Amino acid sequence: MRFYSDNTASICPELLEALVQANVGHAPAYGRDAWTQRLDTVLGQFFGAPVRAFAVPTGTAANALALAAVSPPYGAIFAHEQSHVIRDECGAPTFYSGGAQLVELRGPQGKLTPAIVSAALNANPASIHTVQTSAVSLAQATEAGTVYRPGEIAALAELAHSHGLKVHVDGARLANALVFLGCEPADISWRAGVDVLTFGATKNGALAAEAVIFFDAALARDFELRRKRAGHLLSKSRYIAAQLLAYVESGVWHRNASHANALAQQLAAHAQRWLMHPVESNELFLDLGASNRERLRTAGFGFFDWGAADSGHARFVVSWDQSVADVSALCAALDLL
Amino acid sequence: MRFYSDNTASICPELLEALVQANVGHAPAYGRDAWTQRLDTVLGQFFGAPVRAFAVPTGTAANALALAAVSPPYGAIFAHEQSHVIRDECGAPTFYSGGAQLVELRGPQGKLTPAIVSAALNANPASIHTVQTSAVSLAQATEAGTVYRPGEIAALAELAHSHGLKVHVDGARLANALVFLGCEPADISWRAGVDVLTFGATKNGALAAEAVIFFDAALARDFELRRKRAGHLLSKSRYIAAQLLAYVESGVWHRNASHANALAQQLAAHAQRWLMHPVESNELFLDLGASNRERLRTAGFGFFDWGAADSGHARFVVSWDQSVADVSALCAALDLL
Amino acid sequence: MRFYSDNTASICPELLEALVQANVGHAPAYGRDAWTQRLDTVLGQFFGAPVRAFAVPTGTAANALALAAVSPPYGAIFAHEQSHVIRDECGAPTFYSGGAQLVELRGPQGKLTPAIVSAALNANPASIHTVQTSAVSLAQATEAGTVYRPGEIAALAELAHSHGLKVHVDGARLANALVFLGCEPADISWRAGVDVLTFGATKNGALAAEAVIFFDAALARDFELRRKRAGHLLSKSRYIAAQLLAYVESGVWHRNASHANALAQQLAAHAQRWLMHPVESNELFLDLGASNRERLRTAGFGFFDWGAADSGHARFVVSWDQSVADVSALCAALDLL
Amino acid sequence: MRFYSDNTASICPELLEALVQANVGHAPAYGRDAWTQRLDTVLGQFFGAPVRAFAVPTGTAANALALAAVSPPYGAIFAHEQSHVIRDECGAPTFYSGGAQLVELRGPQGKLTPAIVSAALNANPASIHTVQTSAVSLAQATEAGTVYRPGEIAALAELAHSHGLKVHVDGARLANALVFLGCEPADISWRAGVDVLTFGATKNGALAAEAVIFFDAALARDFELRRKRAGHLLSKSRYIAAQLLAYVESGVWHRNASHANALAQQLAAHAQRWLMHPVESNELFLDLGASNRERLRTAGFGFFDWGAADSGHARFVVSWDQSVADVSALCAALDLL
């Protein structure tokens, strides 16, 4: 029973069907196909505002290309020390931006706050000798499984903008955050001041499809050239666009995330003793200790250890296709610890 | 009737079926899945030698990552002036290698020869002030639709190696070249001295799947880190590996390329007057003139103008899924010009 | 008797004296010193227009930083195939711009022409797949020792600007060109449409001092950050600025270049038979053949072979501090060949 | 009376004289001159071991080129959060290495310890998804004005090497550290496990001269190409080498640093109340508070505020050419606070 990651999940039927439906004869390549041509409209409707939307196959590419649009080579990007862009992308944002530094900030529950960002700006005043802070990157949901409230994002964006910084959101699990909040996509994106956002479908049922969403078209000015140069413009672009369209139009983004979130809540109820963070999406971080981890593994549960080697922490991720039986079994096993 | 590019083609049934077959429950992510784990073995059997094989979603990524493995940031790579790596990848090899220059060489029929490479080496002797030539990049089939013979590659590789250069092959259409030559994959790869090769499946029936093949494992030393950093390590890696496995194991690489090549020969027979290069794969380059181009377009044929704006040249590409009817119609139209 | 390069020359007395004069007590660092603060004004007077002027220690840094200001990472820069930026800077323009390609163009006498640039633009129409041509780089004097006339630069700049390209001039030997033309600096810079220019003093008498001159301040927007990031902002900046100020204000730029140019003309009169290019600055390129080269070397003359290994070509450079006796001896030796 | 930085100081007489002495006729360019040719030998004698030594004009270039030699583009470098390589080089190490991240570590008195480095390694275990820690960078003296003891460096190097990391030392103020310790240069370099070190002369009396010292020639393999590509190979290289030779051979490195250190101690005796760190080189960091800073400025003393805007901290640097009168005046002023 696998709780390793939502990356281990399969493709959901609606999205696989979308691939099959798109597989009809010839179609223009490199984004001139009918599917890609609809992305701006369909994602604009989803977010409730005009957008420029671009499809790429991975979340790392999506984040790195988005950050390259808001940071010069001599720039710096504030992000939480546990963020994917710092910990898990092998330096991709630096590579894509041509050199921008990622500056690690600490904050409780995987979140940044205006006070944290403000302190960082004050501690290192800009000069000709320093990298120039250009953006704040947030993850929604965070790498701690928590979710920023609309007001939290708005407050961060207001501070960021007042210092000339742009706001990026890593939305690899945006659907899970939206389901948890029950708000409109606009509330945690442009309406809260977000400049560029990545909207992930892969973890939530796609084969490989992420959208980079710009709410300010000026920032997207050279995106297509940067994407091509990075090898992320798919030649048979219809197949990636078709996934994104179906993800939004069929409603599977909501159904799949709701399923995963609900099962995560069920697990949380049995894991209260060990919860390191509130469970607000489809991830649980548990301070189990090494022996409990071992007992769960022996009982057949797969999951990753988390944090420092001797921490005793563990991460459990509930996927869109996780069975209720898996979760029930894990609940029972947790009760026995 | 579309002869724009083999990129406009659909996914072939066997490869779509491979995706469906792979869509069974959870599988480890990021290359630890059972499909990816078989790539070295299956592609090693195909090429008749031990290989390190890596899946990426685009040909641009495949070439750029392969070239980054054989060129330092201060390096230079010889390639034909019409090559994809120079003309059509928006600088990706330079980006991925951290700065390597692409040096354009001219040669008939889209090919380089030992004499051409030798002259280039002599004309610009290396010093501390120059970029350091590190590799020769060949396309097989070439961007002129021609095919290097095994002996031609071997002669180039011998020269390259004697000057400390590595040999890269852009095999976006390797299947078409193999079908044309009727030789073993080994004959135009490691046996001829090729160090690293990209083996494309996308143009020949896949959704998005290209393999980077190293015949010298030492060159692949940091490939996985570079791929991850570039955002080209797919999280649900099973789906890209499954395409490559099916491409080789089912034999569709051969069937699809044979179909496209045969139809291209049929067209060639009706286009002799205008042929700019011998037709050796699935592409025809015709010196039609502007008015003939217009007449064909009016008759319903889609294709790209080629070369300089006023050249009157045109490119026709036959895809794996091109219908015999399309080709017969184009033959008839050519006869009427 | 050394005719290797003007890089082998010494520091001229006025510039050494300027260093001594600047060596008085403490001065603000990193460009806030009184010398650096005068650069814009003094160089603006020299060029007859408002400028932003920045000092760097080497010509390679000057060119690379200037080109990085006019080319994005996915850009391309047209330059003559013999240009320093392509042949002799080990890829620095690509490094500094974050990836821009240098595109080699051929032209007689080391020069580009509007026809050559126009043909290159037509031959490779821009698309999402191509690098985006962003600038034309000229050398004044050229690497063939020839000099662009004001009208030649103006015609190139008009073409470039009409295609959205910027114009860069590598003025490592600008003083020699100015002396030859007898025109105002404005005539071959902003008045002719040049956007950014490097103005060398090192070859013509300085220790190490080159100025990057922007005629459009908007292009200099992030120059200081790029210079700092490249390690080319000298901490004791007064000493580099003092050289540039003395170079212009004392008139040694003119005296030194006049001396070198005049001696080069004297040599040219004795080398008519072998001249490969008109002698218009302080360099001669001679098609001597291997045996004549050997005879001159045996006679005690130092110079570099040029071009391909078997070309028989040689380059002779007259420095600002070359003795009349050296030149007379070489004239005599040439007469004996 | 200026205590801003040792960068505001002048050139010391012996080094200016070395420039004059080197200014004799023609000399080969680009490092083939007799002065540069002696660098390895003379600096090897200084450090008591065979070295590869390279001259560059700035400390930023020296550090960035050195770090590029020990870190791949996907690498990471541990350094103190207050280090020059992180705070004051505008991202140069990232630029030069092609993307390596600088990872900020905290430690008392501006120093790293094995425990700090070990904790950082444990907290972020390496995987295919992470940047790969490749080096530890230390400053000697540190940015807090403190000095690592030989044993402290050795312990850090032992830990680093056991994890496959290289050790870099930023020796912009190495002379001050050596004078304080009274040890041999070997004791805080190769003998303690340092792999590459930058040895600064600029702050301590040169015009612009820093040496990059490799104790393992294999690491210097492509240094010359990287230096050239960065525009840091001076054409008239004799003048930078002459400074470094005179710096070591004349003993001014020791005399100048001794003077500055001794005056710093004199100041420290009058600033005990406010000292934030032990004074071990030529820098003092004082927790003065805003009003005391203001009083000193009113009294005619120039110095920089330090740290966060509202910290009340100040930095005073004693230069090699600081007058005893300046220091006496500052001591008196401190006594009056």
Coordinates of C-alpha atoms in Angstrom, one line a residue, chain B residues 36-198:
Chain B
T36 CA 12.4 2.7 -17.0
Q37 CA 14.5 0.0 -15.3
R38 CA 14.3 -2.1 -18.5
L39 CA 15.5 0.7 -20.8
D40 CA 19.2 0.0 -20.6
T41 CA 18.6 -3.7 -21.4
V42 CA 16.1 -3.3 -24.2
L43 CA 17.9 -0.5 -25.9
G44 CA 21.2 -2.2 -25.4
Q45 CA 19.8 -5.2 -27.2
F46 CA 18.6 -3.0 -30.0
F47 CA 22.0 -1.4 -30.4
G48 CA 23.9 -4.6 -29.8
A49 CA 26.1 -3.2 -27.0
P50 CA 25.9 -2.2 -23.4
V51 CA 24.3 1.3 -23.2
R52 CA 23.1 3.8 -20.7
A53 CA 19.7 5.0 -22.0
F54 CA 17.7 7.9 -20.7
A55 CA 14.2 9.0 -21.7
V56 CA 13.2 12.6 -22.3
P57 CA 10.1 14.1 -23.8
T58 CA 11.5 16.1 -26.7
G59 CA 14.2 15.9 -29.3
T60 CA 15.6 19.3 -28.4
A61 CA 16.1 18.2 -24.8
A62 CA 17.7 15.0 -26.0
N63 CA 20.2 16.7 -28.2
A64 CA 20.9 19.5 -25.7
L65 CA 21.5 17.1 -22.8
A66 CA 23.6 14.8 -25.0
L67 CA 25.8 17.7 -26.2
A68 CA 26.1 19.1 -22.7
A69 CA 27.7 15.7 -21.8
V70 CA 30.4 16.1 -24.4
S71 CA 31.1 19.8 -24.3
P72 CA 32.4 22.1 -21.6
P73 CA 31.0 25.7 -21.3
Y74 CA 34.0 27.0 -23.2
G75 CA 33.6 24.3 -25.9
A76 CA 32.5 24.4 -29.4
I77 CA 30.5 21.9 -31.5
F78 CA 30.9 21.5 -35.2
A79 CA 27.6 20.9 -37.0
H80 CA 26.1 21.3 -40.4
E81 CA 24.8 24.8 -41.0
Q82 CA 21.3 23.3 -41.7
S83 CA 21.3 21.1 -38.6
H84 CA 18.5 21.1 -36.1
V85 CA 20.8 21.8 -33.3
I86 CA 21.9 25.1 -34.9
R87 CA 18.7 26.1 -36.7
D88 CA 15.8 24.8 -34.8
E89 CA 16.5 24.6 -31.1
C90 CA 16.6 28.2 -30.1
G91 CA 20.1 27.8 -28.6
A92 CA 19.3 24.8 -26.4
P93 CA 22.7 23.1 -26.8
T94 CA 24.4 26.4 -25.7
F95 CA 22.0 26.8 -22.8
Y96 CA 22.4 23.2 -21.6
S97 CA 26.2 23.1 -21.9
G98 CA 26.5 26.4 -20.1
G99 CA 27.9 28.3 -23.1
A100 CA 29.3 26.0 -25.8
Q101 CA 29.3 27.6 -29.3
L102 CA 27.8 25.9 -32.3
V103 CA 30.1 26.3 -35.3
E104 CA 28.3 26.1 -38.6
L105 CA 30.0 24.1 -41.3
R106 CA 28.8 23.8 -44.9
G107 CA 28.6 20.6 -46.8
P108 CA 26.7 19.1 -49.7
Q109 CA 23.5 17.2 -49.2
G110 CA 23.3 18.2 -45.6
K111 CA 26.4 16.2 -44.6
L112 CA 29.7 16.8 -43.1
T113 CA 32.8 15.0 -44.4
P114 CA 36.3 14.5 -42.9
A115 CA 37.6 17.1 -45.3
I116 CA 35.2 19.7 -44.1
V117 CA 35.9 19.0 -40.4
S118 CA 39.6 18.9 -41.0
A119 CA 39.6 22.2 -42.8
A120 CA 37.6 23.8 -40.0
L121 CA 40.1 22.5 -37.4
N122 CA 43.0 23.8 -39.4
A123 CA 41.5 27.2 -40.1
N124 CA 41.1 28.0 -36.5
P125 CA 43.9 26.5 -34.4
A126 CA 43.1 26.2 -30.8
S127 CA 44.7 28.5 -28.2
I128 CA 43.9 29.9 -24.8
H129 CA 41.9 32.6 -26.6
T130 CA 39.6 30.3 -28.6
V131 CA 36.6 28.2 -27.7
Q132 CA 37.8 24.6 -27.6
T133 CA 36.2 22.3 -30.2
S134 CA 34.9 19.4 -28.3
A135 CA 32.4 17.5 -30.5
V136 CA 31.1 16.9 -33.9
S137 CA 27.3 16.6 -34.2
L138 CA 25.8 14.7 -37.1
A139 CA 22.1 14.3 -38.0
Q140 CA 20.9 10.8 -39.1
A141 CA 18.9 11.2 -41.3
T142 CA 20.2 14.7 -42.1
E143 CA 18.2 17.8 -42.3
A144 CA 18.4 17.4 -46.1
G145 CA 16.7 14.0 -45.9
T146 CA 19.9 12.2 -46.8
V147 CA 21.5 9.4 -44.8
Y148 CA 25.1 8.8 -43.7
R149 CA 26.5 5.5 -44.7
P150 CA 28.3 3.5 -42.0
G151 CA 31.6 4.2 -43.5
E152 CA 31.0 7.9 -43.7
I153 CA 30.3 8.1 -40.0
A154 CA 33.2 5.9 -39.2
A155 CA 35.6 8.2 -41.1
L156 CA 34.2 11.2 -39.4
A157 CA 34.5 9.6 -36.0
E158 CA 38.0 8.5 -36.6
L159 CA 39.0 12.1 -37.5
A160 CA 37.1 13.5 -34.6
H161 CA 38.6 11.1 -32.0
S162 CA 42.1 11.7 -33.3
H163 CA 41.6 15.4 -32.4
G164 CA 40.0 14.6 -29.0
L165 CA 36.5 15.4 -30.2
K166 CA 33.4 13.3 -29.3
V167 CA 30.8 12.3 -31.9
H168 CA 27.1 13.0 -31.3
V169 CA 24.3 11.8 -33.6
D170 CA 20.9 13.5 -33.7
G171 CA 18.7 10.5 -34.4
A172 CA 15.3 12.2 -34.5
R173 CA 14.8 10.2 -37.6
L174 CA 17.2 7.3 -36.9
A175 CA 14.5 4.7 -37.7
N176 CA 14.1 6.1 -41.2
A177 CA 17.8 6.0 -41.7
L178 CA 18.0 2.4 -40.5
V179 CA 15.3 1.3 -42.8
F180 CA 16.9 3.0 -45.7
L181 CA 20.3 1.5 -45.0
G182 CA 19.0 -1.9 -44.0
C183 CA 21.9 -2.2 -41.6
E184 CA 22.1 -2.9 -37.9
P185 CA 21.8 -0.1 -35.5
A186 CA 25.3 -0.9 -34.3
D187 CA 26.6 -0.1 -37.8
I188 CA 25.7 3.6 -37.6
S189 CA 26.3 4.0 -33.9
W190 CA 29.0 2.6 -31.6
R191 CA 30.6 0.4 -34.2
A192 CA 31.2 3.5 -36.3
G193 CA 32.5 5.4 -33.4
V194 CA 29.5 7.3 -32.2
D195 CA 29.8 8.4 -28.5
V196 CA 26.3 9.5 -27.8
L197 CA 23.2 9.4 -29.8
T198 CA 19.6 10.5 -29.5

